[in-house]
PDB file of C-alpha atoms in Angstrom:
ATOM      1  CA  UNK A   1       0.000   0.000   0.000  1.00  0.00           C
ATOM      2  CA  UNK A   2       1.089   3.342  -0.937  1.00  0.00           C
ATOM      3  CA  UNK A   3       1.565   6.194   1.711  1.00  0.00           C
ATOM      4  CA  UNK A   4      -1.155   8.041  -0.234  1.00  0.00           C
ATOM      5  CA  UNK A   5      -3.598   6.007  -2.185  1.00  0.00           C
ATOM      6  CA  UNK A   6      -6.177   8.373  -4.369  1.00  0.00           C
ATOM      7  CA  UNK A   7      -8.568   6.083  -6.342  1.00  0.00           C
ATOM      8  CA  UNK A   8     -11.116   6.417  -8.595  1.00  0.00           C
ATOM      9  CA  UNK A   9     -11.616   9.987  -7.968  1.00  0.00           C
ATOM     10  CA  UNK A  10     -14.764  11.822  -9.105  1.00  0.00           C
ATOM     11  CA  UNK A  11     -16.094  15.569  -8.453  1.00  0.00           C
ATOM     12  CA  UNK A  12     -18.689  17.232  -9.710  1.00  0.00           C
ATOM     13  CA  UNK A  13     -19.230  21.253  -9.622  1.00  0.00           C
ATOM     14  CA  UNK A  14     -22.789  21.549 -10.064  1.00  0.00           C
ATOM     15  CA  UNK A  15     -23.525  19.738 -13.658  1.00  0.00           C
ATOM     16  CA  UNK A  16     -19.696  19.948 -14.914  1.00  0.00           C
ATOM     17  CA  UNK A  17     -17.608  17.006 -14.304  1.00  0.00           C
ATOM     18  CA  UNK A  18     -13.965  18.163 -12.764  1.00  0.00           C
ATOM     19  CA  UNK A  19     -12.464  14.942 -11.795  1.00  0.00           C
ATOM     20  CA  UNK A  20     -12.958  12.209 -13.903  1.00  0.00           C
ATOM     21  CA  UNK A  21     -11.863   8.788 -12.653  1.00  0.00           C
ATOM     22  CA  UNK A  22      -8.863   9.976 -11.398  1.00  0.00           C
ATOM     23  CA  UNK A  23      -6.516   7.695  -9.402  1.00  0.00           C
ATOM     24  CA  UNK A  24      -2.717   8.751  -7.820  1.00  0.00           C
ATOM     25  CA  UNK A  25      -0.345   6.764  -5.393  1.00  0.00           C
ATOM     26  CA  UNK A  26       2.499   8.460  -3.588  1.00  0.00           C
ATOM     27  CA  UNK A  27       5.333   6.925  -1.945  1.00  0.00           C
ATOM     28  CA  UNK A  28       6.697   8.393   1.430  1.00  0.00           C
ATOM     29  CA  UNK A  29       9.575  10.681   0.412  1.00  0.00           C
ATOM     30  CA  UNK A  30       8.131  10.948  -3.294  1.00  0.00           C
ATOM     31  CA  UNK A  31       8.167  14.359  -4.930  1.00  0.00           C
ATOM     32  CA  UNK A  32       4.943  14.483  -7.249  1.00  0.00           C
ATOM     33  CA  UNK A  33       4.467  17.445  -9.715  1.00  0.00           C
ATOM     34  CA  UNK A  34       0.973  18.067 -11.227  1.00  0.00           C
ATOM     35  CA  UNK A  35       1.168  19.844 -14.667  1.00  0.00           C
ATOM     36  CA  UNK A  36      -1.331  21.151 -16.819  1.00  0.00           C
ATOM     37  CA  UNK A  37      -3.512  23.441 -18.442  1.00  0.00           C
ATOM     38  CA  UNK A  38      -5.784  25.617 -16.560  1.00  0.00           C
ATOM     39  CA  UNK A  39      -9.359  24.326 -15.562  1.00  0.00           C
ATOM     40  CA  UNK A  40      -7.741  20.724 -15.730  1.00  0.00           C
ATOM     41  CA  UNK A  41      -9.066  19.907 -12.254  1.00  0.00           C
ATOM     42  CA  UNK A  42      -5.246  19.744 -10.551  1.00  0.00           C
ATOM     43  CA  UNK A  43      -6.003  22.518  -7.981  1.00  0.00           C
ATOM     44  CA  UNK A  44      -9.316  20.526  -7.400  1.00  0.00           C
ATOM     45  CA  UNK A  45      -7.964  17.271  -6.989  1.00  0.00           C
ATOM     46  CA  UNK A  46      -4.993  18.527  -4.713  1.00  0.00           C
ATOM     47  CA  UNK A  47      -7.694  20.462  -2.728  1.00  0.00           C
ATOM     48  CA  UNK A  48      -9.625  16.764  -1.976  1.00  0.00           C
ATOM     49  CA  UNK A  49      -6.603  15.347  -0.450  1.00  0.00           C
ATOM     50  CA  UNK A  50      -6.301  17.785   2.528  1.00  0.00           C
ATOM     51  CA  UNK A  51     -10.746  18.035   2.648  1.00  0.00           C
ATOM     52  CA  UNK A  52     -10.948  21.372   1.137  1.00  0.00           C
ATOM     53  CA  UNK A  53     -13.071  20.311  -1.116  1.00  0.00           C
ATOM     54  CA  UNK A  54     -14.966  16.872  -0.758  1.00  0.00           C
ATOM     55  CA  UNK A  55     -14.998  14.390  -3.257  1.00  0.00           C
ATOM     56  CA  UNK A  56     -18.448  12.613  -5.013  1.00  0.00           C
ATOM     57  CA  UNK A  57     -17.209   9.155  -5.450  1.00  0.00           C
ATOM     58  CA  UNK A  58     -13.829   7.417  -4.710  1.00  0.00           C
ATOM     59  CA  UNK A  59     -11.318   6.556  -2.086  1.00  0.00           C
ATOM     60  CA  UNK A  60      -8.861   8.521  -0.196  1.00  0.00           C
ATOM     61  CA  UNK A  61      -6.199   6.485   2.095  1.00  0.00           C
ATOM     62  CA  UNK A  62      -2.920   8.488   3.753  1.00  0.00           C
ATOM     63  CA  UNK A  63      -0.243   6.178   5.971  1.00  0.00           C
ATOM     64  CA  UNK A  64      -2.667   3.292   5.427  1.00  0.00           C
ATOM     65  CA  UNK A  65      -5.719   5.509   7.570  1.00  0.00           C
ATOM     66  CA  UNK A  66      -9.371   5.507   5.490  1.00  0.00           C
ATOM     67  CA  UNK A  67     -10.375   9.292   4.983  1.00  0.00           C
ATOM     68  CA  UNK A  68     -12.929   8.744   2.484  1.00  0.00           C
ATOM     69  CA  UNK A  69     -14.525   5.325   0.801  1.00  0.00           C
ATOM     70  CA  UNK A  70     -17.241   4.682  -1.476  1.00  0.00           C
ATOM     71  CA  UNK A  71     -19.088   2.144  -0.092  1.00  0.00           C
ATOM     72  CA  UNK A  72     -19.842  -1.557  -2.805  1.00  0.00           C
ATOM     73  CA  UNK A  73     -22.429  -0.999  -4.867  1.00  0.00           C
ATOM     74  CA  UNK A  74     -23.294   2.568  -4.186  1.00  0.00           C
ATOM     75  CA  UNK A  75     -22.126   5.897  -5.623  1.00  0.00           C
ATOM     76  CA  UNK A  76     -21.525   8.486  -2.598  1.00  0.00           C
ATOM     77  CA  UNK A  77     -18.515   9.153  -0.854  1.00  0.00           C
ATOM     78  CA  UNK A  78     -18.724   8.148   2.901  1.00  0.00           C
ATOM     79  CA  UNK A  79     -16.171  10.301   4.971  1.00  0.00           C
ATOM     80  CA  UNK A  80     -14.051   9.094   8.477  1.00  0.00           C
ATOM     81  CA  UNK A  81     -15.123   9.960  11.772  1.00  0.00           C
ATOM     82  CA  UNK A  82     -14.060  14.183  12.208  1.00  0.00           C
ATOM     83  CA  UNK A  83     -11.491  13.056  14.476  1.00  0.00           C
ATOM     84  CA  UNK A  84     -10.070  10.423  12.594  1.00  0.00           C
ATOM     85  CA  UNK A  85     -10.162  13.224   9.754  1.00  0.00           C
ATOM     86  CA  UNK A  86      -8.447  15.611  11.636  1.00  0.00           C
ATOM     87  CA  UNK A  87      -5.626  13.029  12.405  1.00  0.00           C
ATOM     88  CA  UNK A  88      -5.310  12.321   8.775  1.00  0.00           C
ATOM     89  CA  UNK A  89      -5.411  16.261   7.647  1.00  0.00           C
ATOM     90  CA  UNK A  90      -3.175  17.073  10.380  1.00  0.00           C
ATOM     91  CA  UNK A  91      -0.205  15.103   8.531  1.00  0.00           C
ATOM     92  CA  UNK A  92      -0.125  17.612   5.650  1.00  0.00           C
ATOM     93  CA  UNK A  93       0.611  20.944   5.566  1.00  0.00           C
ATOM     94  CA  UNK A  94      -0.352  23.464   2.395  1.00  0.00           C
ATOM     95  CA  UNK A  95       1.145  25.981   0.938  1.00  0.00           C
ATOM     96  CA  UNK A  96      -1.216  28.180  -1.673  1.00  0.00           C
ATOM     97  CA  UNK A  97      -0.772  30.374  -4.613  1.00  0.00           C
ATOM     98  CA  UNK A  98      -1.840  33.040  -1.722  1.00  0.00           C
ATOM     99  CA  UNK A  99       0.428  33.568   1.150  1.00  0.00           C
ATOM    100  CA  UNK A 100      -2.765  33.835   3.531  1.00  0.00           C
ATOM    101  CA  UNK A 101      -0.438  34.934   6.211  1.00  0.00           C
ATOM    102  CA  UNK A 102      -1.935  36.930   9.144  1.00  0.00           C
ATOM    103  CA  UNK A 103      -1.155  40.530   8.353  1.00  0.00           C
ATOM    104  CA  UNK A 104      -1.769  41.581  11.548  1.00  0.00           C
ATOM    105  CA  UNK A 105       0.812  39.229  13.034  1.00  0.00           C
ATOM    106  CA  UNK A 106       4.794  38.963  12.869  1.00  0.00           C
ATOM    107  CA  UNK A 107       6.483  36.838  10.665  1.00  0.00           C
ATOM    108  CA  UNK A 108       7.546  35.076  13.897  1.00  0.00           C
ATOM    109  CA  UNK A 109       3.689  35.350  15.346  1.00  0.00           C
ATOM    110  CA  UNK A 110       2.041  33.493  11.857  1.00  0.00           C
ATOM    111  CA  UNK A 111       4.734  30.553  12.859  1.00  0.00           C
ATOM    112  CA  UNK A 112       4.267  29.910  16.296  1.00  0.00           C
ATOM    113  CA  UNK A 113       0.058  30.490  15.731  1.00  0.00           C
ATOM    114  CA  UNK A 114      -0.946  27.060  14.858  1.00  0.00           C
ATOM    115  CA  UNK A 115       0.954  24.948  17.294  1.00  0.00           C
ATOM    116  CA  UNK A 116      -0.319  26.963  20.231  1.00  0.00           C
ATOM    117  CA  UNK A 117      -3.724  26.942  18.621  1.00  0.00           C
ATOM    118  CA  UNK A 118      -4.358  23.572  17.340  1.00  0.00           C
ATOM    119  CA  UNK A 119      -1.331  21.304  19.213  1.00  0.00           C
ATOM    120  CA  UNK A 120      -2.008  23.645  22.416  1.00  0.00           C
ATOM    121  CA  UNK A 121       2.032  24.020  22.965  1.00  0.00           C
ATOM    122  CA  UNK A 122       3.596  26.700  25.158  1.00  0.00           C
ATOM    123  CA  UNK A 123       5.181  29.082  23.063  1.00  0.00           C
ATOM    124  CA  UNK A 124       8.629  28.403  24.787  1.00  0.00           C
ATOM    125  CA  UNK A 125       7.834  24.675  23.156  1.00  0.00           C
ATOM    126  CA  UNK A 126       7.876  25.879  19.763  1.00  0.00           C
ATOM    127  CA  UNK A 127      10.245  28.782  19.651  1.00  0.00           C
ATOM    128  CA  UNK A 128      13.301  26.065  18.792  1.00  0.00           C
ATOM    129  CA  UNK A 129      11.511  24.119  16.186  1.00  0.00           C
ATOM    130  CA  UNK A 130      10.535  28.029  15.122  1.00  0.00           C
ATOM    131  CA  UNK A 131      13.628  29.850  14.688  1.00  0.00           C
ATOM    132  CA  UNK A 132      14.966  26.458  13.030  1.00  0.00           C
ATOM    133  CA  UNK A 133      12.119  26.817  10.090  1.00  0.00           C
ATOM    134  CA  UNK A 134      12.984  30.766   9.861  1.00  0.00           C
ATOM    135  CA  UNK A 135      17.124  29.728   9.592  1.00  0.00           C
ATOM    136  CA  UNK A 136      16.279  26.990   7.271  1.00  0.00           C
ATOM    137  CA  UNK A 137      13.942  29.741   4.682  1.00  0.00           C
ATOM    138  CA  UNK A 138      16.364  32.505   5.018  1.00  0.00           C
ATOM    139  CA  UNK A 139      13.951  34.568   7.157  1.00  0.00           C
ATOM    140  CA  UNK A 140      15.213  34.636  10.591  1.00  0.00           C
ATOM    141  CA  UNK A 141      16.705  38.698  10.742  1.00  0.00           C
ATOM    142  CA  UNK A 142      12.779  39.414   9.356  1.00  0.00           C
ATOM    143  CA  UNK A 143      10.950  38.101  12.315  1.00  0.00           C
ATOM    144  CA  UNK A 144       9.731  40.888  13.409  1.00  0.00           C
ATOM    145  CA  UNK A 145       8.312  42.153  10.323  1.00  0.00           C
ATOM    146  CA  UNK A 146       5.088  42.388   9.052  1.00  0.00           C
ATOM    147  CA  UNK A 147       3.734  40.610   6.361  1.00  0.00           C
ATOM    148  CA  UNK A 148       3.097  43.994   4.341  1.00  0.00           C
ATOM    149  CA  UNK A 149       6.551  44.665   4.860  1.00  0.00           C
ATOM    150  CA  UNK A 150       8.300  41.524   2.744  1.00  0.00           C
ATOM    151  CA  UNK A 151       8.251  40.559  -0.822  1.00  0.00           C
ATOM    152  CA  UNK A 152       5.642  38.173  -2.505  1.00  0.00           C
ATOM    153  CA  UNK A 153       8.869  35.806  -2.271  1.00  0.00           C
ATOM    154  CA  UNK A 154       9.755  36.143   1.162  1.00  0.00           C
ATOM    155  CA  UNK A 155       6.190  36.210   2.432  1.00  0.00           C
ATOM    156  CA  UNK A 156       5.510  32.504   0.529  1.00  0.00           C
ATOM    157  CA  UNK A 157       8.898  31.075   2.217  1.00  0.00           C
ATOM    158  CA  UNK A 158       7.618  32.504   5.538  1.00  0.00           C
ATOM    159  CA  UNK A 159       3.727  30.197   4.540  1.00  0.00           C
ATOM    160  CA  UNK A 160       6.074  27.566   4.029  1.00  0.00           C
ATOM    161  CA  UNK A 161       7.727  27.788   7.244  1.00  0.00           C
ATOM    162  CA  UNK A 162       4.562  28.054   8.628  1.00  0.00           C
ATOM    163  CA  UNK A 163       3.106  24.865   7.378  1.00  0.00           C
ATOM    164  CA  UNK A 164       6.133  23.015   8.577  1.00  0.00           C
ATOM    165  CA  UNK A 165       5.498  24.564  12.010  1.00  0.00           C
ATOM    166  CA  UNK A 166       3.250  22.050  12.233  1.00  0.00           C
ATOM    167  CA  UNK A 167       5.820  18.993  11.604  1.00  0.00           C
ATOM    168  CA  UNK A 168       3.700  17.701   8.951  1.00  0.00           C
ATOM    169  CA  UNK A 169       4.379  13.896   6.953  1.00  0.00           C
ATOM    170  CA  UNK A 170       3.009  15.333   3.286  1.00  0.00           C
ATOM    171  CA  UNK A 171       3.691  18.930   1.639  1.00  0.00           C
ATOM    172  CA  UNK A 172       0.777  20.270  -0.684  1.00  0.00           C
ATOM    173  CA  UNK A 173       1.551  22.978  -3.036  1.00  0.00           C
ATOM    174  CA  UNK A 174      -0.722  24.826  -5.155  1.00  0.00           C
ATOM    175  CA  UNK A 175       1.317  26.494  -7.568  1.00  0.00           C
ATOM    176  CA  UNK A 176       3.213  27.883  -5.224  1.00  0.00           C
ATOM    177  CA  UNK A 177       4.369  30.512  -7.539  1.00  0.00           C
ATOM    178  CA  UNK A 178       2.186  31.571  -9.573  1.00  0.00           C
ATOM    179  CA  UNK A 179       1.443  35.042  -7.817  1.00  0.00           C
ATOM    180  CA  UNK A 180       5.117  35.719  -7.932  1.00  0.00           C
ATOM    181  CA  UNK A 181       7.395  38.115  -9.803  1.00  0.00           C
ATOM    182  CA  UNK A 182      10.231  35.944 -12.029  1.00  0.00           C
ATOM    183  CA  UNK A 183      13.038  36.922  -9.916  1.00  0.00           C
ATOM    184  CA  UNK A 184      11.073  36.347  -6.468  1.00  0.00           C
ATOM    185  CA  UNK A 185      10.197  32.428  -7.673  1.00  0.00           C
ATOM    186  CA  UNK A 186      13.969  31.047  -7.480  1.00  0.00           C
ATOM    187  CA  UNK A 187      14.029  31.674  -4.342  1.00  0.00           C
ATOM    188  CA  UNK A 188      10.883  30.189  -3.160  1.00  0.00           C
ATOM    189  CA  UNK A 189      11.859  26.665  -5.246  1.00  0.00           C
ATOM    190  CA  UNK A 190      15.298  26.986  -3.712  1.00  0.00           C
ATOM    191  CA  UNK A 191      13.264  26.290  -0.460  1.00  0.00           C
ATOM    192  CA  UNK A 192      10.845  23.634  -2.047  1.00  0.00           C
ATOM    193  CA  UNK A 193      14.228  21.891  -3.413  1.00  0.00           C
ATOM    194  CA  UNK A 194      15.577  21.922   0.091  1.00  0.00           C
ATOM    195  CA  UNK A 195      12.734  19.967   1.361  1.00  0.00           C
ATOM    196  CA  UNK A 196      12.853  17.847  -1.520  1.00  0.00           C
ATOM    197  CA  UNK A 197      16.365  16.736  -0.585  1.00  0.00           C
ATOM    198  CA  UNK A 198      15.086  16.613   2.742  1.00  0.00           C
ATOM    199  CA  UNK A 199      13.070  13.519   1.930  1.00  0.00           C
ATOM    200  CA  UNK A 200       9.624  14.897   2.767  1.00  0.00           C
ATOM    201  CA  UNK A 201       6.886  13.724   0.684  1.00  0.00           C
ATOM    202  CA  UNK A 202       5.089  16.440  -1.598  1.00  0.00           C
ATOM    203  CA  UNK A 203       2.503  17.000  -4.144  1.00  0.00           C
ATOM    204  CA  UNK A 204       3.175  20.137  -6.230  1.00  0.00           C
ATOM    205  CA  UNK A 205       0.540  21.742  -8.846  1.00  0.00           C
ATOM    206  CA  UNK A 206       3.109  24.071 -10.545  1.00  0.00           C
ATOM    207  CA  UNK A 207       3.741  25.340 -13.973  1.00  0.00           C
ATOM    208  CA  UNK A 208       7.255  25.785 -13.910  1.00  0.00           C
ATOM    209  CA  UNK A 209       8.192  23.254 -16.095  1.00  0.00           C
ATOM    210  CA  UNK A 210      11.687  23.171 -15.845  1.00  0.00           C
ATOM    211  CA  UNK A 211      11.415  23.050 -11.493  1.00  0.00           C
ATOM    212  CA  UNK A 212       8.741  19.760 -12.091  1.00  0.00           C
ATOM    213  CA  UNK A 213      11.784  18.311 -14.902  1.00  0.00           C
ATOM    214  CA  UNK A 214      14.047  18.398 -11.970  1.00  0.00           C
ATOM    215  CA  UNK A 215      12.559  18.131  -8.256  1.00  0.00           C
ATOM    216  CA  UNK A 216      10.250  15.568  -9.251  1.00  0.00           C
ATOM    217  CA  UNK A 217      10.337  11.859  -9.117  1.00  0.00           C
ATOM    218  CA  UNK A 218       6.933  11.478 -11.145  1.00  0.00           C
ATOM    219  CA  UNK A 219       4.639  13.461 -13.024  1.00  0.00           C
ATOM    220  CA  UNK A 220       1.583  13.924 -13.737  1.00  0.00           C
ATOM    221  CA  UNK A 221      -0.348  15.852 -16.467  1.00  0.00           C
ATOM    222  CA  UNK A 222      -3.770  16.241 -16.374  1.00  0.00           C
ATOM    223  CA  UNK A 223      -6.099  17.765 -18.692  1.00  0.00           C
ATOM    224  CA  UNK A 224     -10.058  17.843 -18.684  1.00  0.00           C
ATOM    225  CA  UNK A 225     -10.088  16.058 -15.437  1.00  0.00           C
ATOM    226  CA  UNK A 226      -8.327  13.053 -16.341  1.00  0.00           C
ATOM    227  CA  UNK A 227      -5.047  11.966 -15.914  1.00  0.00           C
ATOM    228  CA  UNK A 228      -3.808  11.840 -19.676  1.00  0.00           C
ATOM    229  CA  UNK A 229       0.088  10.754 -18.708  1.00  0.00           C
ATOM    230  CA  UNK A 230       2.331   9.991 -16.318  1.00  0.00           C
ATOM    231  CA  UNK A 231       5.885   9.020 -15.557  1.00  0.00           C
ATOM    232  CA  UNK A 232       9.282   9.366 -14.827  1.00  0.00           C
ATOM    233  CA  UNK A 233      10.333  13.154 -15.655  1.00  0.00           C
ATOM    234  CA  UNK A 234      12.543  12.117 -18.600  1.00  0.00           C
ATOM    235  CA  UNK A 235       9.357  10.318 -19.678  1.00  0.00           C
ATOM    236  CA  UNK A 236       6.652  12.605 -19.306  1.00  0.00           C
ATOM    237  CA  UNK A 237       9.204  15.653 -20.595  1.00  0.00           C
ATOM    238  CA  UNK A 238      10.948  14.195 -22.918  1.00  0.00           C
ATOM    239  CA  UNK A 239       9.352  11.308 -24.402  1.00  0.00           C
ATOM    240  CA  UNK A 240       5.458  12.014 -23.956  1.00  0.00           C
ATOM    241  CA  UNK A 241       3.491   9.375 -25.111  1.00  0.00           C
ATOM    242  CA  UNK A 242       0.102  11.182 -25.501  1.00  0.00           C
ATOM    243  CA  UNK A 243      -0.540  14.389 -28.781  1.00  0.00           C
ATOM    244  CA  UNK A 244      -1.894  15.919 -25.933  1.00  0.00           C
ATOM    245  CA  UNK A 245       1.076  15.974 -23.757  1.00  0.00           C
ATOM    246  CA  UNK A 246       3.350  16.820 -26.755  1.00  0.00           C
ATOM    247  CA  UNK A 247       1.169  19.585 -27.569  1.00  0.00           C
ATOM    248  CA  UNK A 248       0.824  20.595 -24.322  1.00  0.00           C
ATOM    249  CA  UNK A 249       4.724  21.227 -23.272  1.00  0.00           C
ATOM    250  CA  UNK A 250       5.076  23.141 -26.938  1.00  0.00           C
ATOM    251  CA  UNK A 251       2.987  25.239 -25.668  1.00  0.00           C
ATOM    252  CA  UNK A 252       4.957  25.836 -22.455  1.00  0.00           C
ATOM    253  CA  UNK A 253       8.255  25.722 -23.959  1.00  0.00           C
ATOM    254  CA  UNK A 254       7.009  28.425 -26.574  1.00  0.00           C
ATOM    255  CA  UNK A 255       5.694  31.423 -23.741  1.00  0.00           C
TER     256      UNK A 255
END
């Protein structure tokens, strides 16, 4: 069994299908990139791992725990008990295009929030694991700042640091620099690289091309809610299989 299972995936926005039969396993300390055009249901389908959205139909296992399972012979999606839910979600921290930092907080204050808030630690508990994370995204001599006060760069490695505050299992990112400037995203996938290194396991909806080519260990392109193609980055990139893949990255290669 896979560390996360995702099978047989369906979702349905009002009448319009978004996720299609769509199955993924990830293996702990796996790097998985989700490419793709836009509307392709990736964002969706990432979203219905850590319950932001729920799913129709389908299954969703993580470290071998049920969070979701259709039952034989019927067609809804029957979810765990909220507090086995909670023990599943709490293994997975998410990063979004959107810093969704507290702007009324330090940089220091948005990291040590959701330990004291949801783990119920003393702040003198966290501050190690805290200045650590800060150190580790280059942020440390800013934690006293503001959010308004950083860069679109800086403020995603501080939501980064953030979400490892919580000493999650599984990294979710949701293109994770999309909202960025060109010269501001290096330094946010220098970070995501890091962690990569680090061994932590990660699904990343990005369309940076190039970062997925290298960081990965498998991708994934999906288009129209399906997964079209998959592989090994030397397969997907440079040997897709599928016209739509091919025509896909031409696209990419040619912005």
């Amino acid at each position: 069994m896979s560390f996360i299972e995702m099978n047989h995936i369906k979702k349905k926005f009002a009448d319009t299908l978004v996720l299609n039969d769509v199955t993924m396993h990830v293996e702990a300390g796996e790097v998985v990139s989700i490419i793709g055009p836009s509307g392709s249901g990736k964002s969706t389908f990432l979203r219905c791992l850590c319950q932001l959205e729920t799913i129709d139909s389908g299954e969703i296992m993580v470290d071998g725990k049920v969070l979701v399972q259709t039952p034989e012979g019927t067609e809804r999606a029957v979810y765990a008990e909220p507090q086995t839910m909670r023990g599943i979600c709490r293994k997975m921290g998410m990063c979004f295009q959107q810093f969704n930092l507290f702007p009324h907080m330090t940089v220091l204050e948005n990291i040590l929030e959701a330990p004291r808030q949801v783990k119920k630690m003393k702040t003198e508990e966290i501050m190690p694991l805290a200045e650590e994370l800060l150190h580790k995204v280059g942020l440390w001599q800013k934690k006293d700042m503001y959010p308004s006060r950083l860069s679109g760069g800086q403020q995603q490695r501080v939501a980064i640091a953030r979400a490892l505050a919580m000493e999650p299992e599984i990294m979710l990112f949701d293109e994770p620099t999309s909202a960025l400037d060109p010269e501001l995203t290096g330094e946010v996938l220098r970070t995501i690289r890091q962690l990569a290194d680090e061994d932590m396991t990660m699904v990343i909806v990005t369309h940076e091309m190039a970062f997925a080519k290298e960081v990965a260990s498998h991708v994934i392109f999906m288009a129209e809610g399906k997964i079209q193609e998959e592989g090994s980055p030397q397969d997907v990139f440079e040997h897709p299989k599928r016209e739509r893949t091919k025509n896909f990255l031409q696209s990419m290669i040619h912005l």
